[in-house]
């Protein structure tokens, strides 16, 4: 078993840096897409919300969601699986930060926010669709002081010369269809119009 672990570690070390970067980004995308789309909430409130907590992110608005149980990087000893409250934020120095805590835990340390960081994430933005403009518009949560969850989350990942942008849908949108008038068939005869009989030529 030890030899197998050493071999796997060596394979990971020898991996192409570009491949490691894109695999890591894909893993983060799958993780967020999965948990943000589940819509799970252990309390009487929306599964996704924009909140402001002075204890994290300097009181800036953060996207919050819940997990049914902890993930591998959140494991703690002898603690039963209980719902996890999470908050997503992007910091200029630390990158993408996933704050998490277990308010229902018996341990006081787990009732306070812990955090998991990802330095490769450089920017986190939210977007809403502007129907009159027929275009996507960036949502400024700080300026509008809103608590409404935007429609799309965008995260920009960078490392060296590599770059990838991830989009995650937070709200299902109803497709807008414009009614099209049926085209008239010019070749088909029009109703309620009688055909005129051909004129007879007069004999001289």
CSV table of N, CA and C in Angstrom, one decimal, residues 44-197:
chain,number,residue,atom,x,y,z
A,44,UNK,N,-35.3,27.3,7.8
A,44,UNK,CA,-36.4,27.9,7.0
A,44,UNK,C,-35.9,29.2,6.3
A,45,UNK,N,-35.1,29.1,5.3
A,45,UNK,CA,-34.6,30.2,4.5
A,45,UNK,C,-34.1,29.7,3.2
A,46,UNK,N,-34.0,30.6,2.2
A,46,UNK,CA,-33.6,30.1,0.8
A,46,UNK,C,-32.3,29.3,0.8
A,47,UNK,N,-32.1,28.4,-0.1
A,47,UNK,CA,-30.9,27.6,-0.1
A,47,UNK,C,-29.6,28.4,-0.5
A,48,UNK,N,-29.9,29.4,-1.4
A,48,UNK,CA,-28.8,30.4,-1.7
A,48,UNK,C,-29.2,31.7,-1.3
A,49,UNK,N,-28.2,32.5,-0.8
A,49,UNK,CA,-28.5,33.8,-0.3
A,49,UNK,C,-27.3,34.7,-0.3
A,50,UNK,N,-27.5,36.0,-0.4
A,50,UNK,CA,-26.4,37.0,-0.3
A,50,UNK,C,-26.5,37.6,1.1
A,51,UNK,N,-25.4,37.4,1.9
A,51,UNK,CA,-25.4,37.8,3.3
A,51,UNK,C,-24.2,38.7,3.6
A,52,UNK,N,-24.3,39.4,4.7
A,52,UNK,CA,-23.1,40.2,5.1
A,52,UNK,C,-22.9,39.8,6.6
A,53,UNK,N,-21.7,39.3,6.9
A,53,UNK,CA,-21.3,38.9,8.2
A,53,UNK,C,-20.0,39.6,8.6
A,54,UNK,N,-20.0,40.4,9.7
A,54,UNK,CA,-18.8,41.1,10.1
A,54,UNK,C,-17.7,40.2,10.4
A,55,UNK,N,-18.0,38.9,10.7
A,55,UNK,CA,-16.9,38.0,11.1
A,55,UNK,C,-16.1,37.5,9.9
A,56,UNK,N,-16.6,37.7,8.6
A,56,UNK,CA,-15.9,37.2,7.5
A,56,UNK,C,-15.9,38.2,6.3
A,57,UNK,N,-14.9,38.1,5.5
A,57,UNK,CA,-14.9,39.0,4.3
A,57,UNK,C,-15.0,40.5,4.5
A,58,UNK,N,-14.6,40.9,5.7
A,58,UNK,CA,-14.7,42.3,6.1
A,58,UNK,C,-16.1,42.9,6.0
A,59,UNK,N,-17.0,42.0,6.2
A,59,UNK,CA,-18.4,42.5,6.1
A,59,UNK,C,-19.0,42.6,4.7
A,60,UNK,N,-18.2,42.3,3.7
A,60,UNK,CA,-18.6,42.4,2.3
A,60,UNK,C,-19.7,41.3,2.0
A,61,UNK,N,-20.5,41.6,1.0
A,61,UNK,CA,-21.6,40.6,0.7
A,61,UNK,C,-20.9,39.3,0.1
A,62,UNK,N,-21.4,38.2,0.6
A,62,UNK,CA,-20.9,36.9,0.2
A,62,UNK,C,-22.1,36.0,-0.2
A,63,UNK,N,-21.8,35.0,-1.1
A,63,UNK,CA,-22.8,34.0,-1.5
A,63,UNK,C,-22.8,32.9,-0.5
A,64,UNK,N,-23.9,32.6,0.1
A,64,UNK,CA,-24.0,31.5,1.1
A,64,UNK,C,-24.8,30.3,0.6
A,65,UNK,N,-24.4,29.1,1.0
A,65,UNK,CA,-25.2,27.9,0.7
A,65,UNK,C,-24.9,26.9,1.7
A,66,UNK,N,-25.6,25.7,1.7
A,66,UNK,CA,-25.5,24.7,2.7
A,66,UNK,C,-25.0,23.4,2.0
A,67,UNK,N,-24.3,22.6,2.8
A,67,UNK,CA,-24.0,21.2,2.4
A,67,UNK,C,-24.5,20.2,3.4
A,68,UNK,N,-25.0,19.1,2.9
A,68,UNK,CA,-25.6,18.1,3.8
A,68,UNK,C,-24.6,17.5,4.8
A,69,UNK,N,-23.3,17.4,4.4
A,69,UNK,CA,-22.3,16.9,5.3
A,69,UNK,C,-21.0,17.4,4.8
A,70,UNK,N,-19.9,17.2,5.6
A,70,UNK,CA,-18.6,17.8,5.3
A,70,UNK,C,-18.0,17.1,4.1
A,71,UNK,N,-17.1,17.8,3.4
A,71,UNK,CA,-16.3,17.2,2.3
A,71,UNK,C,-14.9,16.7,2.9
A,72,UNK,N,-14.1,16.0,2.1
A,72,UNK,CA,-12.9,15.5,2.6
A,72,UNK,C,-12.0,16.6,3.3
A,73,UNK,N,-11.9,17.8,2.7
A,73,UNK,CA,-11.0,18.8,3.2
A,73,UNK,C,-11.6,19.5,4.5
A,74,UNK,N,-12.9,19.0,4.9
A,74,UNK,CA,-13.5,19.6,6.1
A,74,UNK,C,-13.6,18.5,7.2
A,75,UNK,N,-12.9,17.4,7.0
A,75,UNK,CA,-13.1,16.3,8.0
A,75,UNK,C,-12.6,16.7,9.4
A,76,UNK,N,-13.3,16.3,10.3
A,76,UNK,CA,-12.9,16.5,11.7
A,76,UNK,C,-13.2,15.2,12.5
A,77,UNK,N,-12.4,15.0,13.5
A,77,UNK,CA,-12.4,13.7,14.3
A,77,UNK,C,-13.7,13.6,15.1
A,78,UNK,N,-14.3,12.4,15.1
A,78,UNK,CA,-15.4,12.0,16.0
A,78,UNK,C,-16.5,13.0,16.0
A,79,UNK,N,-16.8,13.6,14.8
A,79,UNK,CA,-17.9,14.5,14.7
A,79,UNK,C,-18.9,13.9,13.8
A,80,UNK,N,-20.2,13.8,14.2
A,80,UNK,CA,-21.2,13.3,13.3
A,80,UNK,C,-21.4,14.2,12.1
A,81,UNK,N,-21.9,13.5,11.1
A,81,UNK,CA,-22.2,14.3,9.8
A,81,UNK,C,-23.4,15.2,10.1
A,82,UNK,N,-23.1,16.5,10.1
A,82,UNK,CA,-24.2,17.5,10.3
A,82,UNK,C,-24.0,18.6,9.2
A,83,UNK,N,-25.1,19.3,8.9
A,83,UNK,CA,-25.1,20.3,7.8
A,83,UNK,C,-24.0,21.3,8.0
A,84,UNK,N,-23.4,21.7,6.9
A,84,UNK,CA,-22.4,22.7,6.9
A,84,UNK,C,-22.8,24.0,6.2
A,85,UNK,N,-22.6,25.1,6.8
A,85,UNK,CA,-23.0,26.4,6.3
A,85,UNK,C,-21.7,26.9,5.6
A,86,UNK,N,-21.8,27.3,4.3
A,86,UNK,CA,-20.7,27.8,3.6
A,86,UNK,C,-20.9,29.2,3.0
A,87,UNK,N,-19.8,29.9,2.8
A,87,UNK,CA,-19.9,31.3,2.2
A,87,UNK,C,-18.7,31.4,1.2
A,88,UNK,N,-19.0,32.0,0.1
A,88,UNK,CA,-18.0,32.1,-1.0
A,88,UNK,C,-17.6,33.5,-1.2
A,89,UNK,N,-16.3,33.7,-1.2
A,89,UNK,CA,-15.7,35.1,-1.3
A,89,UNK,C,-14.4,35.0,-2.1
A,90,UNK,N,-14.0,36.2,-2.7
A,90,UNK,CA,-12.7,36.2,-3.4
A,90,UNK,C,-11.9,37.4,-2.8
A,91,UNK,N,-10.7,37.1,-2.4
A,91,UNK,CA,-9.8,38.1,-1.8
A,91,UNK,C,-8.7,38.4,-2.7
A,92,UNK,N,-8.2,39.6,-2.7
A,92,UNK,CA,-7.1,40.0,-3.6
A,92,UNK,C,-5.8,39.3,-3.3
A,93,UNK,N,-5.6,39.0,-2.1
A,93,UNK,CA,-4.3,38.4,-1.7
A,93,UNK,C,-4.4,36.9,-1.6
A,94,UNK,N,-5.5,36.4,-1.0
A,94,UNK,CA,-5.7,34.9,-0.8
A,94,UNK,C,-6.3,34.1,-1.9
A,95,UNK,N,-7.0,34.8,-2.8
A,95,UNK,CA,-7.7,34.1,-3.9
A,95,UNK,C,-9.2,33.8,-3.5
A,96,UNK,N,-9.7,32.7,-4.0
A,96,UNK,CA,-11.0,32.2,-3.7
A,96,UNK,C,-11.0,31.6,-2.3
A,97,UNK,N,-12.0,32.1,-1.4
A,97,UNK,CA,-12.1,31.6,-0.1
A,97,UNK,C,-13.4,31.0,0.1
A,98,UNK,N,-13.4,29.7,0.6
A,98,UNK,CA,-14.6,29.1,1.0
A,98,UNK,C,-14.7,29.0,2.5
A,99,UNK,N,-15.5,29.9,3.1
A,99,UNK,CA,-15.7,29.9,4.6
A,99,UNK,C,-16.7,28.8,4.9
A,100,UNK,N,-16.5,28.1,6.0
A,100,UNK,CA,-17.5,27.1,6.4
A,100,UNK,C,-17.5,26.9,7.9
A,101,UNK,N,-18.6,26.5,8.4
A,101,UNK,CA,-18.8,26.3,9.8
A,101,UNK,C,-20.0,25.3,10.0
A,102,UNK,N,-20.1,24.7,11.2
A,102,UNK,CA,-21.2,23.8,11.5
A,102,UNK,C,-21.9,24.4,12.8
A,103,UNK,N,-22.9,25.2,12.6
A,103,UNK,CA,-23.6,25.9,13.7
A,103,UNK,C,-24.2,24.9,14.7
A,104,UNK,N,-24.5,23.6,14.2
A,104,UNK,CA,-25.2,22.6,15.0
A,104,UNK,C,-24.2,21.7,15.7
A,105,UNK,N,-22.9,22.0,15.6
A,105,UNK,CA,-21.9,21.1,16.2
A,105,UNK,C,-21.9,21.3,17.7
A,106,UNK,N,-21.5,20.3,18.4
A,106,UNK,CA,-21.3,20.4,19.8
A,106,UNK,C,-20.0,21.1,20.2
A,107,UNK,N,-19.1,21.1,19.2
A,107,UNK,CA,-17.8,21.8,19.5
A,107,UNK,C,-17.8,23.2,19.1
A,108,UNK,N,-17.4,24.1,20.1
A,108,UNK,CA,-17.4,25.5,19.9
A,108,UNK,C,-16.5,25.9,18.7
A,109,UNK,N,-15.4,25.3,18.5
A,109,UNK,CA,-14.5,25.6,17.4
A,109,UNK,C,-15.1,25.5,16.1
A,110,UNK,N,-16.0,24.5,15.9
A,110,UNK,CA,-16.6,24.2,14.6
A,110,UNK,C,-17.8,25.1,14.4
A,111,UNK,N,-18.3,25.8,15.4
A,111,UNK,CA,-19.4,26.8,15.3
A,111,UNK,C,-18.9,28.1,14.7
A,112,UNK,N,-17.6,28.3,14.7
A,112,UNK,CA,-17.0,29.5,14.1
A,112,UNK,C,-16.5,29.2,12.7
A,113,UNK,N,-16.4,30.2,11.9
A,113,UNK,CA,-16.0,30.0,10.5
A,113,UNK,C,-14.5,29.5,10.4
A,114,UNK,N,-14.3,28.4,9.6
A,114,UNK,CA,-13.0,28.0,9.2
A,114,UNK,C,-12.9,28.4,7.7
A,115,UNK,N,-11.8,28.2,7.1
A,115,UNK,CA,-11.7,28.6,5.7
A,115,UNK,C,-10.8,27.7,4.9
A,116,UNK,N,-11.1,27.6,3.6
A,116,UNK,CA,-10.3,26.9,2.6
A,116,UNK,C,-10.0,27.8,1.5
A,117,UNK,N,-8.8,28.0,1.1
A,117,UNK,CA,-8.4,29.0,0.1
A,117,UNK,C,-7.9,28.3,-1.2
A,118,UNK,N,-8.0,29.0,-2.3
A,118,UNK,CA,-7.5,28.6,-3.6
A,118,UNK,C,-6.9,29.8,-4.3
A,119,UNK,N,-5.6,29.8,-4.3
A,119,UNK,CA,-4.8,31.0,-4.8
A,119,UNK,C,-5.0,31.3,-6.3
A,120,UNK,N,-5.3,30.2,-7.0
A,120,UNK,CA,-5.4,30.3,-8.5
A,120,UNK,C,-6.6,31.2,-8.9
A,121,UNK,N,-7.6,31.4,-8.0
A,121,UNK,CA,-8.8,32.2,-8.4
A,121,UNK,C,-8.4,33.7,-8.2
A,122,UNK,N,-8.6,34.5,-9.2
A,122,UNK,CA,-8.2,35.9,-9.1
A,122,UNK,C,-9.4,36.9,-9.1
A,123,UNK,N,-10.6,36.4,-9.6
A,123,UNK,CA,-11.7,37.3,-9.7
A,123,UNK,C,-13.0,36.6,-9.6
A,124,UNK,N,-14.0,37.1,-8.8
A,124,UNK,CA,-15.3,36.6,-8.7
A,124,UNK,C,-16.3,37.6,-9.0
A,125,UNK,N,-17.2,37.4,-10.0
A,125,UNK,CA,-18.2,38.4,-10.4
A,125,UNK,C,-19.6,37.7,-10.5
A,126,UNK,N,-20.6,38.5,-10.4
A,126,UNK,CA,-22.0,38.1,-10.5
A,126,UNK,C,-22.6,38.8,-11.7
A,127,UNK,N,-23.6,38.2,-12.4
A,127,UNK,CA,-24.2,38.8,-13.5
A,127,UNK,C,-25.7,38.5,-13.5
A,128,UNK,N,-26.5,39.5,-14.0
A,128,UNK,CA,-27.9,39.4,-14.2
A,128,UNK,C,-28.2,39.7,-15.7
A,129,UNK,N,-29.3,39.1,-16.2
A,129,UNK,CA,-29.6,39.4,-17.6
A,129,UNK,C,-30.6,40.6,-17.7
A,130,UNK,N,-30.2,41.6,-18.4
A,130,UNK,CA,-31.0,42.8,-18.6
A,130,UNK,C,-31.8,42.6,-19.8
A,131,UNK,N,-33.1,42.4,-19.6
A,131,UNK,CA,-34.1,42.2,-20.7
A,131,UNK,C,-34.2,43.3,-21.7
A,132,UNK,N,-34.4,44.6,-21.2
A,132,UNK,CA,-34.5,45.7,-22.2
A,132,UNK,C,-33.2,45.9,-23.0
A,133,UNK,N,-32.0,45.7,-22.4
A,133,UNK,CA,-30.8,45.8,-23.2
A,133,UNK,C,-30.4,44.5,-24.0
A,134,UNK,N,-31.1,43.4,-23.6
A,134,UNK,CA,-30.8,42.1,-24.2
A,134,UNK,C,-29.4,41.7,-24.1
A,135,UNK,N,-28.9,41.9,-22.9
A,135,UNK,CA,-27.4,41.6,-22.6
A,135,UNK,C,-27.2,41.3,-21.1
A,136,UNK,N,-26.1,40.6,-20.8
A,136,UNK,CA,-25.7,40.3,-19.5
A,136,UNK,C,-25.1,41.5,-18.8
A,137,UNK,N,-25.5,41.8,-17.6
A,137,UNK,CA,-25.0,43.0,-16.9
A,137,UNK,C,-24.4,42.6,-15.6
A,138,UNK,N,-23.2,43.1,-15.2
A,138,UNK,CA,-22.5,42.8,-14.0
A,138,UNK,C,-23.3,43.4,-12.8
A,139,UNK,N,-23.5,42.5,-11.8
A,139,UNK,CA,-24.3,42.9,-10.6
A,139,UNK,C,-23.3,43.5,-9.5
A,140,UNK,N,-23.5,44.7,-9.1
A,140,UNK,CA,-22.6,45.3,-8.1
A,140,UNK,C,-23.3,45.2,-6.8
A,141,UNK,N,-23.0,44.2,-6.0
A,141,UNK,CA,-23.7,43.9,-4.8
A,141,UNK,C,-23.4,44.9,-3.7
A,142,UNK,N,-22.2,45.5,-3.7
A,142,UNK,CA,-21.8,46.5,-2.7
A,142,UNK,C,-22.6,47.8,-2.9
A,143,UNK,N,-22.7,48.2,-4.2
A,143,UNK,CA,-23.3,49.5,-4.5
A,143,UNK,C,-24.8,49.4,-4.3
A,144,UNK,N,-25.4,48.3,-4.7
A,144,UNK,CA,-26.9,48.2,-4.6
A,144,UNK,C,-27.4,47.8,-3.2
A,145,UNK,N,-26.5,47.3,-2.4
A,145,UNK,CA,-26.8,46.8,-1.1
A,145,UNK,C,-28.0,45.8,-1.1
A,146,UNK,N,-27.9,44.9,-2.1
A,146,UNK,CA,-29.0,44.0,-2.3
A,146,UNK,C,-28.8,42.6,-1.6
A,147,UNK,N,-29.8,41.9,-1.4
A,147,UNK,CA,-29.8,40.6,-0.8
A,147,UNK,C,-30.3,39.5,-1.8
A,148,UNK,N,-30.6,40.0,-3.0
A,148,UNK,CA,-31.2,39.1,-4.1
A,148,UNK,C,-30.0,38.4,-4.8
A,149,UNK,N,-30.2,37.1,-4.9
A,149,UNK,CA,-29.1,36.2,-5.5
A,149,UNK,C,-29.1,36.5,-7.0
A,150,UNK,N,-27.9,36.8,-7.6
A,150,UNK,CA,-27.8,37.0,-9.0
A,150,UNK,C,-28.0,35.7,-9.8
A,151,UNK,N,-28.1,35.9,-11.1
A,151,UNK,CA,-28.4,34.7,-12.0
A,151,UNK,C,-27.1,33.8,-12.3
A,152,UNK,N,-26.0,34.5,-12.4
A,152,UNK,CA,-24.8,33.7,-12.9
A,152,UNK,C,-23.6,34.1,-12.0
A,153,UNK,N,-22.8,33.1,-11.6
A,153,UNK,CA,-21.5,33.4,-10.9
A,153,UNK,C,-20.4,33.1,-11.9
A,154,UNK,N,-19.4,34.1,-12.0
A,154,UNK,CA,-18.3,33.9,-12.9
A,154,UNK,C,-17.0,34.0,-12.0
A,155,UNK,N,-16.1,33.0,-12.2
A,155,UNK,CA,-14.8,32.9,-11.5
A,155,UNK,C,-13.7,32.9,-12.5
A,156,UNK,N,-12.7,33.7,-12.4
A,156,UNK,CA,-11.6,33.7,-13.3
A,156,UNK,C,-10.4,33.1,-12.6
A,157,UNK,N,-9.8,32.1,-13.2
A,157,UNK,CA,-8.6,31.4,-12.6
A,157,UNK,C,-7.4,31.7,-13.4
A,158,UNK,N,-6.3,31.9,-12.8
A,158,UNK,CA,-5.0,32.3,-13.5
A,158,UNK,C,-3.9,31.6,-12.7
A,159,UNK,N,-2.9,31.2,-13.5
A,159,UNK,CA,-1.6,30.7,-13.0
A,159,UNK,C,-0.6,30.8,-14.1
A,160,UNK,N,0.5,31.5,-13.9
A,160,UNK,CA,1.5,31.8,-14.9
A,160,UNK,C,0.8,32.3,-16.1
A,161,UNK,N,0.9,31.6,-17.3
A,161,UNK,CA,0.3,32.1,-18.5
A,161,UNK,C,-1.0,31.4,-18.8
A,162,UNK,N,-1.5,30.6,-17.9
A,162,UNK,CA,-2.7,29.8,-18.0
A,162,UNK,C,-3.9,30.6,-17.5
A,163,UNK,N,-5.0,30.4,-18.1
A,163,UNK,CA,-6.2,31.2,-17.7
A,163,UNK,C,-7.5,30.4,-18.1
A,164,UNK,N,-8.5,30.4,-17.2
A,164,UNK,CA,-9.7,29.8,-17.5
A,164,UNK,C,-10.8,30.5,-16.7
A,165,UNK,N,-12.0,30.7,-17.4
A,165,UNK,CA,-13.1,31.4,-16.8
A,165,UNK,C,-14.2,30.3,-16.6
A,166,UNK,N,-14.8,30.3,-15.4
A,166,UNK,CA,-15.9,29.3,-15.1
A,166,UNK,C,-17.2,30.1,-14.9
A,167,UNK,N,-18.3,29.6,-15.5
A,167,UNK,CA,-19.6,30.2,-15.3
A,167,UNK,C,-20.5,29.2,-14.6
A,168,UNK,N,-21.2,29.6,-13.5
A,168,UNK,CA,-22.1,28.7,-12.8
A,168,UNK,C,-23.5,29.4,-12.7
A,169,UNK,N,-24.5,28.7,-13.2
A,169,UNK,CA,-25.9,29.2,-13.1
A,169,UNK,C,-26.4,29.1,-11.7
A,170,UNK,N,-26.9,30.2,-11.2
A,170,UNK,CA,-27.4,30.2,-9.8
A,170,UNK,C,-29.0,30.2,-9.8
A,171,UNK,N,-29.5,30.7,-10.9
A,171,UNK,CA,-31.0,30.7,-11.1
A,171,UNK,C,-31.4,30.2,-12.4
A,172,UNK,N,-32.4,29.4,-12.5
A,172,UNK,CA,-32.9,29.0,-13.8
A,172,UNK,C,-33.6,30.1,-14.5
A,173,UNK,N,-33.4,30.3,-15.7
A,173,UNK,CA,-34.0,31.4,-16.5
A,173,UNK,C,-35.1,30.9,-17.4
A,174,UNK,N,-36.2,31.6,-17.5
A,174,UNK,CA,-37.2,31.2,-18.5
A,174,UNK,C,-36.9,31.8,-19.8
A,175,UNK,N,-36.8,30.9,-20.8
A,175,UNK,CA,-36.4,31.4,-22.2
A,175,UNK,C,-37.5,32.4,-22.7
A,176,UNK,N,-37.0,33.4,-23.3
A,176,UNK,CA,-37.9,34.5,-23.9
A,176,UNK,C,-38.0,34.2,-25.4
A,177,UNK,N,-39.2,33.9,-25.8
A,177,UNK,CA,-39.4,33.7,-27.2
A,177,UNK,C,-40.3,34.7,-27.8
A,178,UNK,N,-39.9,35.2,-29.0
A,178,UNK,CA,-40.6,36.2,-29.7
A,178,UNK,C,-41.5,35.6,-30.7
A,179,UNK,N,-42.8,36.0,-30.7
A,179,UNK,CA,-43.7,35.4,-31.7
A,179,UNK,C,-43.4,35.8,-33.1
A,180,UNK,N,-43.3,34.9,-34.0
A,180,UNK,CA,-43.0,35.2,-35.4
A,180,UNK,C,-44.3,35.0,-36.2
A,181,UNK,N,-44.6,36.0,-37.0
A,181,UNK,CA,-45.7,35.9,-37.9
A,181,UNK,C,-45.5,34.9,-39.0
A,182,UNK,N,-46.5,34.1,-39.3
A,182,UNK,CA,-46.3,33.1,-40.4
A,182,UNK,C,-46.1,33.8,-41.7
A,183,UNK,N,-45.2,33.3,-42.5
A,183,UNK,CA,-45.0,33.9,-43.8
A,183,UNK,C,-46.1,33.5,-44.8
A,184,UNK,N,-46.6,34.4,-45.6
A,184,UNK,CA,-47.6,34.1,-46.5
A,184,UNK,C,-47.0,33.4,-47.8
A,185,UNK,N,-47.7,32.4,-48.2
A,185,UNK,CA,-47.3,31.7,-49.4
A,185,UNK,C,-47.9,32.4,-50.6
A,186,UNK,N,-47.0,33.0,-51.4
A,186,UNK,CA,-47.5,33.8,-52.5
A,186,UNK,C,-48.0,32.9,-53.6
A,187,UNK,N,-47.6,31.7,-53.6
A,187,UNK,CA,-48.0,30.8,-54.7
A,187,UNK,C,-49.4,30.2,-54.5
A,188,UNK,N,-49.8,30.1,-53.2
A,188,UNK,CA,-51.1,29.5,-52.9
A,188,UNK,C,-52.2,30.5,-53.2
A,189,UNK,N,-53.3,30.1,-53.6
A,189,UNK,CA,-54.5,31.0,-53.9
A,189,UNK,C,-55.0,31.6,-52.7
A,190,UNK,N,-55.3,32.9,-52.7
A,190,UNK,CA,-55.9,33.5,-51.5
A,190,UNK,C,-57.4,33.3,-51.4
A,191,UNK,N,-57.9,33.0,-50.2
A,191,UNK,CA,-59.3,32.7,-50.1
A,191,UNK,C,-60.2,34.0,-50.3
A,192,UNK,N,-61.5,33.7,-50.6
A,192,UNK,CA,-62.5,34.8,-50.8
A,192,UNK,C,-62.2,35.7,-52.0
A,193,UNK,N,-61.4,35.2,-52.9
A,193,UNK,CA,-61.2,36.0,-54.1
A,193,UNK,C,-61.5,35.1,-55.3
A,194,UNK,N,-62.5,35.6,-56.1
A,194,UNK,CA,-63.0,34.9,-57.3
A,194,UNK,C,-62.0,35.1,-58.5
A,195,UNK,N,-61.8,34.1,-59.2
A,195,UNK,CA,-61.0,34.2,-60.4
A,195,UNK,C,-61.8,34.8,-61.5
A,196,UNK,N,-61.2,35.8,-62.2
A,196,UNK,CA,-61.9,36.4,-63.3
A,196,UNK,C,-61.8,35.6,-64.6
A,197,UNK,N,-62.9,35.5,-65.3
A,197,UNK,CA,-62.9,34.8,-66.6
A,197,UNK,C,-62.0,35.5,-67.6
